[in-house]
Every structure is written in C-alpha cells, then in structure tokens.
Amino acid sequence: VADAHLPAYKMGNFRVWGICDKVKKYASDLASTYQIENIFDSAAEAIAAAPQDVIFDIALPASISARILTLLPDGAHVLIQKPMGESLQQAEEILSICRDKKLHAAINCQMRFAPYVLAARQLIDQGAIGEIIDMEIRLNIHTPWELFPFLEGLERMELNYHSVHHIDLIRSFLGNPHGVYARTVPNPKQPKLASTDSTIIMDYDDPVRATVNARHSHYFGSKHQESYIKWEGTKGAIKAQIGLLMNYPKGGEDYLEICRLDDQGQPGEWESIPFEGTWFPHAFMGIMGSLMQHKEGSLEELPTSVEDVIYTMACVEAAYKSNEKRGEALQINI
C-alpha cells in the first residue's frame, strides 16, 4: 500500500476516502502522508461508515479476502489483492461470495497494466510481430522475502504469491492453456519459506511455447541478474526488462525493444520502444482506473474480474499438482 497503491492513487488524483489497518498507527501514518481523513482499525467499522459510491480496495494476505468480502454491501465495486486465495478451493469460495453478493470484483493482477506490457500488447495487437509462437518470462534475481513476513510458514508460496503474476500475464496474451507442468523448490537459505524458485511450462497447441523460469535466490551480485518478458512471433520479437525486480524494492531500469523480420525473413536491428512510467506505481493506477471506468459505465467488462482470474488460479493449482507428481521416472535396462 505504501509502495504502490497510495502513490498510484495520488498520481492519478484518485481521492482516498478512508484507510484501515488492525494496527491503527500504520493506517494513521499513511493517512498523515496522503491526507486521508478517515482512519479505522476495524474492517467492519470502515465498511459500515463508507459512502455509497466508494470502491473498496482489499490489500490483505489472500487467506483473509473471503472473510472481508462477506462484509461488503451487495453490488459494491472492489479490488482484491492477488492471489485470488491461497488455493483453488479458496478462489472458488471468493468467486461464490462475489456472485452471491453481486459484487463487481477485480483481482489486482496489475502486471497486465505495467506500461511496457501495455505498449507491447498494442504492438502485438497491431500485428507488429505476427502470431505469437513463444512467450518467456525469466527471472534470475535476489528477492528480499524478509520484507513479507506473512509468507513464512505458508504451505504454498512462490507460485501463489509471485509467479501467479506471470501465469496470469501469459493467459492474458495466449488464453487458457491445455495444462501446466511445474516444479517449485525451497531455498536452503530461506528455511521458513515453502518454496522460492519455480519453473513452469504452460501447454498450448503447437508450435506455441510458453515458459516461466523464476529464480529468486541468485546471491551472486547484479552482473548476471535477469528479469524480462519476451514475446517471439512469426514476424518479429519484443523484449521488456522488468527493472523493478532487480534490486527490489528500489528497482533497476525498465526497457522495451522490438526486432522485426524483413520481407526475406532477415532480422533488423533491435529498436527501443518509448513508454512512460513503470510497474510500481503506474500499473496500480491503471487497474484501479479500470474499476472506476466500470463503475461510471464507460467500461463494459473488468479486465481482471474474478470470473476471468479464476482460470489463473486453476493454472496455479495445476502447477502445484504437477509439482507433487514430479517428472516421469527414468526407465532404463542395461
């Protein structure tokens, strides 16, 4: 909230009516910084006092989301922090509550709104690289998990709380896969975390390949760190550097480049693509903006509605099941 939500809302001139935290001092400190008038230490109290035209922003660990949703007035607009629960079962409970209460609910899969992703999507929709045949997201970084102590002791971690971004982003470009193969492993230097590093293959029709390689445990300096999204098509390729994840939370440089094939199929030079802003905080302005547009009637469907993101959570669940099965055992007779 301090690093992304509130800076984005200030940037977008979105009025924040109230803020709530069970440790009221946390809410008070942020309210002082961002001139927020109403401060609460109880979600029920905050919801009961809220004006009718607000949009609720639930920025809590995923296991708590369903309980808070039951407190909202029927028909409310609400942004729910990702993931959509810590399991497919929890995601289905969230979906059921939203349907029963007729909530206009979106999951905060805000990576879809990162400025370089929006610029890449526009080019791809215009046919700049032809049909996508390969989408790869690769991280080789050091993530300071100690900034998120609530993750300690959870049965599921990396796929749920980080690679869910990447699974959702691939889905947003390629649709739902036929299946998912995955392996997620712990890091011996992080014994309180269930897993920190994952490899995911999302299965689409030939010749499409879609992969996520997320290594958060690169302790060897910045020289060989990597953090990128790459789209390769029949006519060209686009690559975006996710600067935020390098030296997080300070972040590094973002960039977006394109290489096009000529009429003879030969590659041209890589060219820079201009864009403004970065993932944090600009993407949070975009996703809240979509809820505001939907509420005022200028946007027909929420891009990351619970009805859509339930399929992202089905992919995450499939990844965990694949991880449990492990790979095909070697069979050899010598």
Short mmCIF file of C-alpha atoms in Angstrom, two decimals:
data_model
loop_
_atom_site.label_atom_id
_atom_site.label_comp_id
_atom_site.label_asym_id
_atom_site.label_seq_id
_atom_site.Cartn_x
_atom_site.Cartn_y
_atom_site.Cartn_z
CA VAL A 1 0.00 0.00 0.00
CA ALA A 2 2.80 2.41 0.89
CA ASP A 3 4.95 1.49 -2.12
CA ALA A 4 2.30 1.19 -4.83
CA HIS A 5 -1.40 1.71 -4.08
CA LEU A 6 -1.30 5.12 -2.42
CA PRO A 7 1.44 6.63 -4.62
CA ALA A 8 -0.53 5.50 -7.69
CA TYR A 9 -3.79 6.96 -6.41
CA LYS A 10 -2.08 10.25 -5.63
CA MET A 11 -0.57 10.28 -9.12
CA GLY A 12 -3.98 9.64 -10.67
CA ASN A 13 -5.70 12.22 -8.45
CA PHE A 14 -7.95 9.46 -7.07
CA ARG A 15 -9.45 10.54 -3.75
CA VAL A 16 -8.86 8.03 -0.94
CA TRP A 17 -11.79 8.43 1.46
CA GLY A 18 -10.54 6.18 4.28
CA ILE A 19 -7.88 3.71 5.35
CA CYS A 20 -7.96 0.78 7.76
CA ASP A 21 -5.39 -1.42 9.49
CA LYS A 22 -5.70 -3.57 12.60
CA VAL A 23 -2.61 -1.71 13.85
CA LYS A 24 -4.12 1.74 13.75
CA LYS A 25 -0.74 3.50 13.85
CA TYR A 26 0.13 2.05 10.43
CA ALA A 27 -3.06 3.50 8.99
CA SER A 28 -2.54 6.79 10.82
CA ASP A 29 0.98 7.22 9.48
CA LEU A 30 -0.14 6.66 5.89
CA ALA A 31 -3.19 8.88 6.39
CA SER A 32 -0.90 11.68 7.52
CA THR A 33 1.36 11.27 4.47
CA TYR A 34 -1.50 11.12 1.97
CA GLN A 35 -4.02 13.44 3.66
CA ILE A 36 -6.64 10.73 4.23
CA GLU A 37 -9.40 11.96 6.53
CA ASN A 38 -10.93 8.75 7.86
CA ILE A 39 -8.90 6.16 9.79
CA PHE A 40 -10.15 2.82 11.15
CA ASP A 41 -8.72 -0.22 12.94
CA SER A 42 -11.70 -2.45 12.12
CA ALA A 43 -12.71 -3.52 8.62
CA ALA A 44 -16.33 -3.83 9.68
CA GLU A 45 -16.31 -0.30 11.06
CA ALA A 46 -14.68 1.12 7.94
CA ILE A 47 -17.12 -0.64 5.61
CA ALA A 48 -20.14 0.43 7.64
CA ALA A 49 -19.04 4.07 7.58
CA ALA A 50 -18.06 4.21 3.89
CA PRO A 51 -20.09 6.33 1.44
CA GLN A 52 -22.25 4.51 -1.10
CA ASP A 53 -20.14 5.43 -4.13
CA VAL A 54 -16.75 4.13 -2.92
CA ILE A 55 -14.61 1.42 -4.45
CA PHE A 56 -13.19 -0.92 -1.82
CA ASP A 57 -9.50 -1.88 -2.05
CA ILE A 58 -8.68 -5.05 -0.08
CA ALA A 59 -4.88 -5.22 0.20
CA LEU A 60 -4.51 -8.20 2.55
CA PRO A 61 -3.00 -11.70 2.58
CA ALA A 62 -5.10 -13.89 0.30
CA SER A 63 -6.40 -16.16 3.05
CA ILE A 64 -8.32 -13.22 4.59
CA SER A 65 -10.02 -11.93 1.43
CA ALA A 66 -13.15 -14.08 1.58
CA ARG A 67 -13.96 -13.03 5.16
CA ILE A 68 -13.71 -9.33 4.27
CA LEU A 69 -15.81 -9.76 1.12
CA THR A 70 -18.73 -11.06 3.19
CA LEU A 71 -18.83 -7.69 4.99
CA LEU A 72 -19.19 -5.59 1.83
CA PRO A 73 -22.57 -4.21 0.74
CA ASP A 74 -24.21 -6.11 -2.11
CA GLY A 75 -23.36 -4.74 -5.54
CA ALA A 76 -20.17 -2.98 -4.40
CA HIS A 77 -17.12 -2.46 -6.60
CA VAL A 78 -13.99 -3.99 -5.06
CA LEU A 79 -10.33 -4.54 -5.92
CA ILE A 80 -8.94 -7.70 -4.27
CA GLN A 81 -5.20 -8.14 -3.85
CA LYS A 82 -3.73 -11.10 -5.73
CA PRO A 83 -3.65 -14.04 -5.46
CA MET A 84 -7.34 -14.94 -5.52
CA GLY A 85 -6.95 -17.11 -2.43
CA GLU A 86 -4.12 -19.45 -1.47
CA SER A 87 -5.67 -22.44 -3.27
CA LEU A 88 -8.25 -23.12 -5.96
CA GLN A 89 -10.70 -24.00 -3.19
CA GLN A 90 -10.28 -20.55 -1.65
CA ALA A 91 -10.54 -18.96 -5.11
CA GLU A 92 -13.83 -20.76 -5.72
CA GLU A 93 -15.10 -19.53 -2.34
CA ILE A 94 -14.20 -15.94 -3.31
CA LEU A 95 -15.95 -16.36 -6.67
CA SER A 96 -19.05 -17.76 -4.95
CA ILE A 97 -19.21 -14.84 -2.48
CA CYS A 98 -18.82 -12.31 -5.30
CA ARG A 99 -21.59 -13.97 -7.30
CA ASP A 100 -23.95 -14.26 -4.32
CA LYS A 101 -23.42 -10.61 -3.35
CA LYS A 102 -23.36 -9.42 -6.98
CA LEU A 103 -20.01 -7.72 -6.36
CA HIS A 104 -18.18 -6.07 -9.24
CA ALA A 105 -14.87 -7.62 -8.24
CA ALA A 106 -11.44 -7.48 -9.85
CA ILE A 107 -8.23 -9.17 -8.74
CA ASN A 108 -5.19 -6.90 -8.55
CA CYS A 109 -3.24 -8.66 -11.33
CA GLN A 110 -1.70 -5.32 -12.07
CA MET A 111 1.23 -6.64 -14.10
CA ARG A 112 -1.16 -6.56 -17.08
CA PHE A 113 -1.15 -2.75 -16.65
CA ALA A 114 2.62 -2.27 -16.45
CA PRO A 115 3.41 0.45 -19.03
CA TYR A 116 5.82 -1.72 -21.04
CA VAL A 117 3.26 -4.55 -21.13
CA LEU A 118 0.56 -2.17 -22.39
CA ALA A 119 2.94 -0.87 -25.08
CA ALA A 120 3.91 -4.41 -26.11
CA ARG A 121 0.27 -5.50 -26.26
CA GLN A 122 -0.61 -2.57 -28.50
CA LEU A 123 2.15 -3.51 -30.95
CA ILE A 124 1.19 -7.19 -30.88
CA ASP A 125 -2.49 -6.34 -31.46
CA GLN A 126 -1.38 -4.27 -34.45
CA GLY A 127 0.39 -7.32 -35.90
CA ALA A 128 3.92 -5.93 -35.43
CA ILE A 129 5.46 -9.36 -34.70
CA GLY A 130 2.85 -11.58 -36.36
CA GLU A 131 1.40 -14.53 -34.45
CA ILE A 132 2.99 -15.21 -31.05
CA ILE A 133 4.74 -18.58 -31.06
CA ASP A 134 6.91 -18.17 -27.94
CA MET A 135 6.38 -16.28 -24.69
CA GLU A 136 9.02 -16.47 -22.00
CA ILE A 137 9.29 -14.83 -18.59
CA ARG A 138 12.65 -15.25 -16.92
CA LEU A 139 13.91 -14.09 -13.52
CA ASN A 140 17.38 -14.65 -12.12
CA ILE A 141 17.34 -12.23 -9.20
CA HIS A 142 17.66 -11.88 -5.45
CA THR A 143 14.29 -11.21 -3.82
CA PRO A 144 14.31 -9.99 -0.18
CA TRP A 145 11.47 -12.17 1.08
CA GLU A 146 12.07 -10.88 4.60
CA LEU A 147 10.08 -7.79 3.59
CA PHE A 148 6.97 -10.02 3.58
CA PRO A 149 6.98 -11.89 6.91
CA PHE A 150 3.39 -13.12 6.47
CA LEU A 151 4.73 -15.55 3.83
CA GLU A 152 6.68 -17.51 6.43
CA GLY A 153 5.13 -20.85 7.33
CA LEU A 154 2.65 -20.96 4.44
CA GLU A 155 2.28 -24.35 2.74
CA ARG A 156 2.41 -22.69 -0.66
CA MET A 157 4.49 -19.65 -1.51
CA GLU A 158 6.29 -18.79 -4.75
CA LEU A 159 3.71 -19.93 -7.30
CA ASN A 160 0.88 -18.41 -5.26
CA TYR A 161 2.39 -15.09 -4.35
CA HIS A 162 4.75 -14.30 -7.21
CA SER A 163 4.61 -16.50 -10.31
CA VAL A 164 0.83 -16.05 -10.30
CA HIS A 165 1.67 -12.69 -11.93
CA HIS A 166 3.46 -14.42 -14.78
CA ILE A 167 0.89 -17.18 -15.24
CA ASP A 168 -1.84 -14.54 -15.39
CA LEU A 169 0.13 -12.42 -17.87
CA ILE A 170 0.70 -15.36 -20.22
CA ARG A 171 -3.01 -16.22 -20.03
CA SER A 172 -3.88 -12.62 -20.93
CA PHE A 173 -1.92 -12.97 -24.19
CA LEU A 174 -2.40 -16.63 -25.12
CA GLY A 175 -5.63 -17.65 -23.40
CA ASN A 176 -6.14 -20.68 -21.20
CA PRO A 177 -3.59 -23.50 -21.64
CA HIS A 178 -4.47 -27.16 -22.05
CA GLY A 179 -2.41 -27.95 -18.98
CA VAL A 180 0.54 -26.94 -16.82
CA TYR A 181 3.84 -28.61 -15.95
CA ALA A 182 5.76 -27.22 -12.99
CA ARG A 183 8.44 -27.71 -10.37
CA THR A 184 8.80 -25.37 -7.40
CA VAL A 185 11.56 -25.81 -4.81
CA PRO A 186 12.69 -24.32 -1.50
CA ASN A 187 15.92 -22.44 -0.88
CA PRO A 188 18.07 -23.77 2.00
CA LYS A 189 18.91 -20.17 2.96
CA GLN A 190 15.18 -19.46 3.49
CA PRO A 191 14.05 -22.36 5.74
CA LYS A 192 10.82 -20.62 6.79
CA LEU A 193 9.55 -20.42 3.20
CA ALA A 194 7.87 -23.36 1.48
CA SER A 195 9.37 -22.55 -1.93
CA THR A 196 11.21 -19.71 -3.62
CA ASP A 197 12.15 -20.86 -7.14
CA SER A 198 9.95 -22.27 -9.89
CA THR A 199 9.89 -23.50 -13.47
CA ILE A 200 6.54 -23.56 -15.26
CA ILE A 201 5.55 -24.75 -18.73
CA MET A 202 2.08 -23.80 -19.97
CA ASP A 203 0.84 -26.18 -22.66
CA TYR A 204 -0.66 -24.69 -25.82
CA ASP A 205 -1.22 -26.02 -29.35
CA ASP A 206 1.91 -26.47 -31.46
CA PRO A 207 4.01 -24.51 -32.23
CA VAL A 208 3.38 -22.24 -29.24
CA ARG A 209 5.76 -22.46 -26.26
CA ALA A 210 5.14 -20.59 -23.00
CA THR A 211 7.52 -20.77 -20.03
CA VAL A 212 8.25 -19.12 -16.69
CA ASN A 213 11.64 -19.54 -15.03
CA ALA A 214 11.63 -17.76 -11.69
CA ARG A 215 14.89 -17.94 -9.73
CA HIS A 216 14.67 -15.60 -6.73
CA SER A 217 17.78 -16.97 -4.98
CA HIS A 218 20.62 -15.54 -7.05
CA TYR A 219 23.02 -14.38 -4.31
CA PHE A 220 25.91 -13.56 -6.64
CA GLY A 221 25.60 -9.86 -7.32
CA SER A 222 23.97 -7.93 -10.12
CA LYS A 223 26.25 -8.82 -13.06
CA HIS A 224 24.26 -11.82 -14.28
CA GLN A 225 20.83 -10.95 -12.94
CA GLU A 226 17.99 -11.16 -15.46
CA SER A 227 14.37 -10.05 -15.30
CA TYR A 228 12.45 -9.97 -18.56
CA ILE A 229 9.38 -10.82 -20.62
CA LYS A 230 9.95 -11.90 -24.23
CA TRP A 231 7.42 -12.38 -26.97
CA GLU A 232 8.58 -14.02 -30.23
CA GLY A 233 6.31 -14.09 -33.25
CA THR A 234 6.29 -15.12 -36.87
CA LYS A 235 7.39 -11.61 -37.95
CA GLY A 236 9.48 -10.33 -35.04
CA ALA A 237 10.17 -10.27 -31.32
CA ILE A 238 9.65 -7.92 -28.37
CA LYS A 239 11.58 -7.92 -25.10
CA ALA A 240 10.81 -5.99 -21.91
CA GLN A 241 13.09 -5.71 -18.92
CA ILE A 242 11.22 -5.82 -15.60
CA GLY A 243 13.50 -3.41 -13.80
CA LEU A 244 11.55 -3.39 -10.54
CA LEU A 245 12.54 -6.96 -9.66
CA MET A 246 16.24 -6.22 -9.93
CA ASN A 247 17.49 -4.70 -6.67
CA TYR A 248 13.93 -4.81 -5.29
CA PRO A 249 12.29 -2.68 -3.93
CA LYS A 250 14.44 0.15 -5.28
CA GLY A 251 14.43 -1.41 -8.73
CA GLY A 252 16.50 -1.04 -11.84
CA GLU A 253 15.97 0.14 -15.40
CA ASP A 254 12.95 -0.81 -17.49
CA TYR A 255 13.25 -1.05 -21.25
CA LEU A 256 11.20 -2.29 -24.21
CA GLU A 257 12.69 -3.27 -27.57
CA ILE A 258 11.47 -4.75 -30.84
CA CYS A 259 13.20 -6.62 -33.66
CA ARG A 260 11.32 -7.07 -36.92
CA LEU A 261 11.94 -9.51 -39.78
CA ASP A 262 12.15 -8.07 -43.29
CA ASP A 263 10.38 -9.50 -46.35
CA GLN A 264 13.19 -12.03 -46.78
CA GLY A 265 12.89 -13.17 -43.15
CA GLN A 266 16.08 -11.46 -42.06
CA PRO A 267 16.19 -9.67 -38.67
CA GLY A 268 16.64 -5.93 -38.47
CA GLU A 269 18.26 -4.05 -35.62
CA TRP A 270 16.67 -4.05 -32.18
CA GLU A 271 14.84 -0.75 -31.70
CA SER A 272 13.77 0.93 -28.46
CA ILE A 273 10.03 1.42 -27.93
CA PRO A 274 9.11 4.55 -25.95
CA PHE A 275 6.74 4.32 -22.99
CA GLU A 276 6.09 6.29 -19.82
CA GLY A 277 6.02 5.04 -16.25
CA THR A 278 6.88 1.75 -14.58
CA TRP A 279 5.19 -1.24 -12.96
CA PHE A 280 5.14 0.24 -9.43
CA PRO A 281 3.23 2.50 -9.04
CA HIS A 282 1.78 3.24 -12.51
CA ALA A 283 0.14 -0.16 -13.06
CA PHE A 284 -1.87 0.26 -9.86
CA MET A 285 -3.30 3.46 -11.26
CA GLY A 286 -4.36 1.52 -14.35
CA ILE A 287 -6.14 -1.30 -12.57
CA MET A 288 -8.00 0.99 -10.14
CA GLY A 289 -8.83 3.20 -13.10
CA SER A 290 -10.49 0.25 -14.83
CA LEU A 291 -12.76 -0.24 -11.79
CA MET A 292 -13.64 3.46 -11.79
CA GLN A 293 -14.46 3.33 -15.50
CA HIS A 294 -16.60 0.24 -14.96
CA LYS A 295 -18.45 1.88 -12.07
CA GLU A 296 -19.21 5.01 -14.12
CA GLY A 297 -20.32 2.85 -17.07
CA SER A 298 -17.63 3.63 -19.66
CA LEU A 299 -16.03 0.15 -19.44
CA GLU A 300 -18.25 -2.86 -20.06
CA GLU A 301 -16.09 -5.63 -18.57
CA LEU A 302 -13.41 -5.66 -15.87
CA PRO A 303 -10.16 -6.96 -17.41
CA THR A 304 -9.16 -8.91 -14.30
CA SER A 305 -12.59 -9.86 -13.00
CA VAL A 306 -12.94 -12.78 -10.60
CA GLU A 307 -14.72 -14.59 -13.45
CA ASP A 308 -11.50 -14.36 -15.50
CA VAL A 309 -8.82 -14.78 -12.81
CA ILE A 310 -10.42 -17.98 -11.51
CA TYR A 311 -8.71 -19.57 -14.54
CA THR A 312 -5.35 -18.15 -13.46
CA MET A 313 -5.91 -19.83 -10.10
CA ALA A 314 -6.82 -23.08 -11.85
CA CYS A 315 -3.44 -22.86 -13.61
CA VAL A 316 -1.68 -22.27 -10.28
CA GLU A 317 -3.47 -25.28 -8.77
CA ALA A 318 -2.48 -27.40 -11.77
CA ALA A 319 1.13 -26.26 -11.29
CA TYR A 320 1.12 -27.41 -7.66
CA LYS A 321 -0.40 -30.76 -8.63
CA SER A 322 2.24 -31.17 -11.34
CA ASN A 323 4.92 -30.38 -8.78
CA GLU A 324 3.59 -33.10 -6.46
CA LYS A 325 3.65 -35.71 -9.23
CA ARG A 326 7.25 -34.89 -10.18
CA GLY A 327 8.61 -35.86 -13.57
CA GLU A 328 8.35 -39.15 -15.42
CA ALA A 329 10.61 -41.69 -13.73
CA LEU A 330 13.62 -42.90 -15.71
CA GLN A 331 13.32 -46.39 -17.10
CA ILE A 332 16.49 -47.99 -18.34
CA ASN A 333 17.72 -51.54 -18.84
CA ILE A 334 21.42 -52.07 -19.33
#
